[in-house]
Structures are given as structure tokens and as C-alpha cells.
């Protein structure tokens, strides 16, 4: 390590170093080189992903702000908008789970209030190795407690999320945090610098040595030496962030600033460069004026520190004093550390002395872009050709259902979400676990918004194109199951090393699948984050795109959850019967296999189903609604029963002589609803009008889960037993 | 009736309490910044939930020394209605307005869920619209709600019927005698860990909390003081 040239130690290639020399017409000094290294890291510069990300649809009448700002902004009517984004904090969480996850929350929350929006909800998407591994338990417990510790203190409810456990994430967990804010459209703030000569103020926490080169750390594979990079992990102070939220929202609402930018990856370097670059401005920053937490910090450390809870703001003329007063009320510093210039240069000064000087555009717009080569991996065709009908059919389906209910990927996540305050702000109408998405009311209106986060890495691994589609479709379907109209999405793309052709092939195909679905379902991509290099010892995680989606309910009263509500209601399947088992939890749990052809999505049908769901919920024709996903129809029905505390009897038909396909297929575009008997005809007619198959499966009632196939009872489990297996699996594993 | 919601740095249920008082109870309400030194003109005070001063040192410990607190104590001693919810309860303990102390939950985890409470006495300004023995459902969300007091204090609380709410089985935090909320001897200061403001509207799935806050209004308007 020590023998490497300094640019390589900072993460730049020889070629990139030559580019820096060429741009500057000289050798960079140590500070300048560090600035290039962080800004040209994948994390900041998207140098491997940019050409592919262009495939995403990003526009629509509902989009107020697409990618390129701190977060995306979508119109929800009445002069209001939601602001949202998801971001990864994988590598810090692998090394220091509590702080890694906590600062992940802190970072994404800053992205939201930087835009003038009040953060109103947090979500998260987590992936770990198998739960029987002691280190996995340590990481899982630490991450959950870090998310709660930070989010609870801020008073932002954590309303939804997902957790999966798969071998591929053992060494490299995924921690993706999403935040959603609400803003009056006319109070929206952007990350722009003001007029030439405007001062730049640094507000919030003092600057320390933490997190130096965090962006570079995030852009390489984890290795044995990663633990030595613990200093690259930041430490969070949620109390400071809470004060910062209140102070920043006040100065933005009072119209005191041109723009604001949070200090995240690559600290002051990145935020100042981003602000200046939007309007082709330059910046001058005096490192001696930056308030510090530690003595003896070098200019290099000050410029690259990733100390949390800091913001850079550009005040309007004459407002500095008022801004100082507001920050003082909250006990915070607000210090002028530099100014906006007209020469397009990023100039770092140390008092009167110029310590470094590089063109802003060189850091931002001139970041090299790589068109990586792609190659289809050999595994892809092998898995596609696997035929599950060659497997022996289980003899005891009662046992299979019990095993699936106990799988941590399916079991209740209560152990997780009860550690999060999901009700603060008094907006949460559908709480975690109750529905396919969280539903929040919007105070002062009759409206609601629905929020979800989804991604099935196993399906994407087996078939990136179809898996990418599935991720977008499931998110949209989850929203529609609460009665919401899906509006737009944000994504966090967690992949391995893009320099490897097989990984890049996964990446590109996934994006193509996601883009096709997002276009067809009219849910454009308004923000996102790419996390590459999720590998340990050369092994990549499953390609895991995580989709965060936001929808709107015109009438909050007409929202829906998954619980069965009345004995005697008819259980109706909307969508096709489905028997494909590729990539299913059933194959993994019962047969120990991650294989098979991933079910295909018909996007036209998906779109019609989404419309149908919104319609039947708005008209009050169904009493519950739940989408079929992990564990198939068998688990979807069990979940409706457990949540509703009432049993059911269903009559199914075998397919090709087997029962496992119909019970456990995870084929998409399918939903189970419960319908009052007298409304059955109406529901069936509407389904037919939408060209969606609909069939009555059975009836709600009793205290047992009874599944009959071809008239023969093959599962009969007491509701109490199902509830206790499903409810206790994760808690048991963790105690 | 005019409520004051005291805002400490780090309070995060202040806006929720404000919302319920104004929009649901339809009463007058104002925020009181912790730096104020007077609470003149208010008929009742709310110390809301949150993480005042980041819960650093000890929950509620730093907030209890805020500039506003002497006037809150004086207001309480003159018989004014004070309700401390969650972090507000912790602050009331630290300020000595209520006896006992708060420990970490016995699970050592933050816990957010809706619990069942038994109303132990309707004879307080906070429960006069409820009935003794009634079971209500109210959300909790805390990491340090494990109420503790010694035997002697517990005897006094029981003797004076100061225990207002208890958790029905299962106790979510390990509190002494399943205590979820207590009043002072004079019965004008209530501290409770559960959040009544989170269940005061039908759309949020329950309205039991409404009756706690509405009790205060009824008691006040009927000349309780």
C-alpha cells in the first residue's frame, strides 16, 4: 500500500492522474489531488454509471424536479410537493453498524430539508447474510438500532422498509435509507450559489477529522484492511441535526438564502463545487475560517472532512445577521467561510495564501466517464433452463407452510419496526406491517401519500432485466394495494465492481428492465444513488436495485390495508393463476435452490391491475388488499389472516398435477382481495372491464388456515400457530 | 382555554400536541420557547415528547434546568394544569414535580407500539371523562420508560391514588407496579409515557387519547380552578 503512488492511494488511476495534470497544466499539490480523488470517485462522479442511467425516464407532468438536485420533487396538487431520495450507506455500516446506519439516515434527511422541505417520513431497505451467523446478528442489531437512534431523535417517523437475509450479503450488508419531505412548491430551495460576491456560510456542527475519504472508501471493494478504515466512518449527532433542520427550514421559509447544500460525501469540497457548478460560478474558501472541533487540522483535512450535520448556505444580500440570529436561537454556529466568485475557479485559501486552485468544472463536469464492457455470465442461461417440475413434490405441505412462515425473509419484521418511532408527527394511517405500503395523511387536506421501498436481489441476480422490471412493478403494486396512484420513484442501485464485465452486464440489464417498467407505469425516476463495489473477497452481492416509490391518495378515508375484516367475505384473486417457481422463497427454503427462470411481467397487464385496484378501493368494494410476493399466494393469504386475526378456507386447482406452483409461485401482477359477498358481481365486472382475470378462491372465517387443492385438504394450520411462528421467528433468532 | 406547549431544543412532539389542541380540541394554543422566563397567561402547560438536549447526560436532566422551568414549577405549585408526555414526564421527574426516576426499558431497546392502559383513577383533571377500570389503547415510543421508585414512594403513590395509568400485561418497559402515568399529590401535574396526542383522531386508528386532553378542558371550564 505504502509503495503505491499517492494518487493510487487516493483511488485515482494513472490515466486519471495524467488527466488532472493536463487540466491543470502542472502537477497538482496534495490538497488539489485529494479534491480530484473524492470528486472523481464513483460515489460523487458516477463515472461508471452515468451513460447507463441516461436510460431512465425522468420526466412527466407530475415531476417538478428530476435527478441532478439533492432530491427529486413531485407535485401532489394543492400547491404542495413531496421531495424524496434514497441513498446507500453500505460500507460504513459493514465496519461500524450503528454509526454507519445512523449517519446514513442523517445524510438523506439533510438532502430533503436542504430543499426547504419538512422531512415527514423515513424508510429503509436492508440486506444481511444468513441470520444464524453471529456477526450477521451483530450487524443487523447495530444497523436497526442506529437507524432508530438517529431517526427517533429527529422526530421523523420511520414508516416502512424491508429486510432480506441472503448468503451473498454476508460480508457486505446493504443499508439504504430513504427520506420523504413535504414542501409548498413556492418555498422550494435549490442547491445554487447566488450572485458573484455573495458570502458562503457554513452552518451546523464544527469540522473534525472524521470521515476523511469516505467517498473513496465507498468506491472500492471491502477487504481485510477495511476495518483499518474505521476512521473513514463518520459519527452522527442527531440532536445537532434536529436543531439544524429547524434553523434551516426557518431561513429558507423566510427567503433569506439563494441556495443551500448539505455537506455529505467529500464534505466541503463537494458541496461548494456542486453549488458553484450549477451556474458556472467559482468559489473561494478560507480554511482558516472554518470552525474546527480538533486542533492541528490541515487544509487537506478541513476540505475533505465528512463531519456530519453541516450545511453550506448562500445568503441573500444583507441577510447574514438575521441568519446568524436564527442559528444562535438554536445554539448553532453560522460562519462566513468564503464567497462566490465569477472566475469559475475553486480556490482554497489559508488566510492570504492560496493553498489550491482548480477549475470547478474540472471537479464536476470533467469527471471521466467509462463505458465498461459487459459480458453475460455463464450462470444466467443455466438458471433459466432449470425446470422445477423435475423436483420431488413435498409430502407434507403443512410443514412447508410452517417453514416458509418462519423464514426471516417472510416472517414478521416487528422486531425491527418496533425499534423505530413510526407514529411521531401524527400522520401515520397505515403503520408498518399492516399494509403493502405506509400511508400518511397530509394535514390540512383530505389527501394521503403512500410510500414503499422494494427490491428482490435474488430475482435480479437470476435475470437482471426481468428482475429490474419486477422491482418497479412490485413497488407500484404495493402502493396501489393501499389505494394510491403511483407517482414517481427513486432508486438505490447496489452492485458489485462495475469494472468486471459480468457485473456491468447485470447493471446495464437491470437498468433497462427498470427503465422499461418505469416508462410504462408512468413512474419516472426523479432521484437516486449508485453504490458499486459491494464485494468481499472478490464475491459480489446479488445485484440489488432498491426502488422507493411515492403515490398519492385523493381521499385518505379510502385507504386499504391487508387484514381480513369480516367472516364470510369472499377471497378473490385478481390476476393470473401463475405457477412459475423461478427465484422463489419456496425453492430456496424447501429445496435449497436459488435458480429457475424468473417470471415474466406483462407491463400492460400490470398497469391495468394498478388502475383496477385504485378503483375498487376508492369505491369501497374490497375489505382487504394484499399483493402476492415472497412465498406466493399461500403466504399472501396467511398474512391477510394473521393481520386480520381470522382464518379462511380456499379451494385451489393443481397445475400440471402439482400443488407447489399454485401455492408458492411468486409470479407478479397478482393480488388477493376480500370482497363482501353482495359486491362480488361488481368486482368481477370491473376486473373483466380491465382485462384482469379474477376468480373466487374461498371465504374468510374460522380460526384455521385451510388450503384445498383439487378438493383435497393439503394444508390445515391453526391461525394461532401460524401467527406465533410468523411473529416470533426473528425475535427468537435475535434473543 | 389557553394551552402552552413548551418547546425545548430537541422536543419533537411539540407540533403534534399543538395540532391536537388547536384542530381537534378547538382550544387556543401557543408555543413557549424554553428560553422564556414566564408562563403568564396560560391555563395549562404541555411538556411534549422528544429528545430534549438529545437526551444527553440523562433524559430530561438538562431540560429541567432550562430558563423556563422555574416558571413552570411555580405555575404547577399554584395549581396550574401541567401534563408531561414521554420526554415531558422525564423532565417532570428531573424537575422534582413528580416523584421517582426513569430507567432504560428492560428490553434495552426503544419500543414503539400501541399498548393497553388501565385507568386507575378517574379522579384527576386528566381522566375525568374516563372511568376507573376502563381500558384504553394508547401508543408508546420510548427507550427509557421504565419508571422506578422506592417502596416508600410506591406506598405513597398507592395511598394517595396518584397512579393514574398502568400497563396491562405485557408491561412494555419493566416499570415498577406497571406504572404508565402518575399525578402529584395535588393532582394537577400528570406525567405519562404513552402519547395521548397520537390517538386523538379516528383517521389515526383510535381516539382514546382525545379523552385525556379533553378531560383537562372539561375540568378547567367547569371551574376546576
Short mmCIF file of C-alpha atoms in Angstrom, two decimals, chain A residues 148-149 151-156 236-240 242-243 246 329-330 414-415 417-429 441 443 556-557 559 731, chain B residues 7-16 19-20 33-34 50-56 109-114 139-141 195 197-199 201-205:
data_model
loop_
_atom_site.label_atom_id
_atom_site.label_comp_id
_atom_site.label_asym_id
_atom_site.label_seq_id
_atom_site.Cartn_x
_atom_site.Cartn_y
_atom_site.Cartn_z
CA UNK A 148 -33.78 4.10 15.27
CA UNK A 149 -31.33 6.01 17.43
CA UNK A 151 -34.39 8.87 13.28
CA UNK A 152 -36.29 8.67 16.57
CA UNK A 153 -34.36 11.58 18.00
CA UNK A 154 -35.11 13.69 14.91
CA UNK A 155 -38.81 13.07 15.35
CA UNK A 156 -39.18 11.77 11.79
CA UNK A 236 -23.62 11.21 13.98
CA UNK A 237 -25.23 13.66 16.38
CA UNK A 238 -28.98 13.58 15.78
CA UNK A 239 -29.63 16.34 18.29
CA UNK A 240 -27.44 18.68 16.24
CA UNK A 242 -32.67 18.29 14.70
CA UNK A 243 -31.56 21.84 15.51
CA UNK A 246 -35.43 23.74 12.41
CA UNK A 329 -31.52 30.81 18.78
CA UNK A 330 -30.92 27.13 18.13
CA UNK A 414 -41.91 -6.47 14.21
CA UNK A 415 -38.58 -6.87 16.00
CA UNK A 417 -40.01 -1.68 13.30
CA UNK A 418 -40.95 -1.53 16.97
CA UNK A 419 -37.48 -0.04 17.49
CA UNK A 420 -38.46 2.84 15.21
CA UNK A 421 -40.84 5.61 16.17
CA UNK A 422 -43.29 5.24 13.29
CA UNK A 423 -46.06 7.48 14.63
CA UNK A 424 -44.41 10.77 15.59
CA UNK A 425 -45.84 13.71 13.58
CA UNK A 426 -49.26 12.02 13.91
CA UNK A 427 -49.70 11.33 10.22
CA UNK A 428 -49.21 7.56 10.02
CA UNK A 429 -52.50 6.00 8.96
CA UNK A 441 -52.33 11.70 5.82
CA UNK A 443 -52.64 17.51 7.35
CA UNK A 556 -57.35 9.48 2.81
CA UNK A 557 -60.55 7.90 4.16
CA UNK A 559 -57.23 3.71 2.09
CA UNK A 731 -37.33 -12.16 17.67
CA UNK B 7 -40.51 23.70 23.27
CA UNK B 8 -37.03 22.59 24.31
CA UNK B 9 -34.24 22.11 21.80
CA UNK B 10 -34.86 18.54 20.68
CA UNK B 11 -38.57 18.39 21.52
CA UNK B 12 -40.26 16.60 18.65
CA UNK B 13 -43.87 16.07 19.66
CA UNK B 14 -44.49 19.78 20.21
CA UNK B 15 -46.18 20.21 16.84
CA UNK B 16 -48.30 17.08 17.40
CA UNK B 19 -52.14 20.25 16.32
CA UNK B 20 -54.47 18.23 18.56
CA UNK B 33 -39.70 28.63 23.89
CA UNK B 34 -37.54 27.11 26.62
CA UNK B 50 -38.94 14.21 22.14
CA UNK B 51 -35.27 14.16 22.92
CA UNK B 52 -34.68 17.46 24.71
CA UNK B 53 -30.98 18.25 24.54
CA UNK B 54 -30.51 14.98 22.67
CA UNK B 55 -31.20 13.04 25.89
CA UNK B 56 -27.56 13.71 26.66
CA UNK B 109 -34.46 -1.37 23.17
CA UNK B 110 -36.50 1.58 22.03
CA UNK B 111 -40.07 0.36 21.73
CA UNK B 112 -42.85 1.79 19.60
CA UNK B 113 -46.23 0.10 19.76
CA UNK B 114 -49.79 0.62 20.90
CA UNK B 139 -49.23 4.35 21.59
CA UNK B 140 -45.85 4.39 23.32
CA UNK B 141 -42.48 5.26 21.78
CA UNK B 195 -48.75 9.55 23.83
CA UNK B 197 -51.87 13.11 21.15
CA UNK B 198 -51.14 10.20 18.81
CA UNK B 199 -54.56 8.65 19.26
CA UNK B 201 -58.29 11.24 15.76
CA UNK B 202 -60.21 8.46 14.09
CA UNK B 203 -58.07 8.51 10.95
CA UNK B 204 -55.06 7.51 13.08
CA UNK B 205 -56.85 4.41 14.29
#
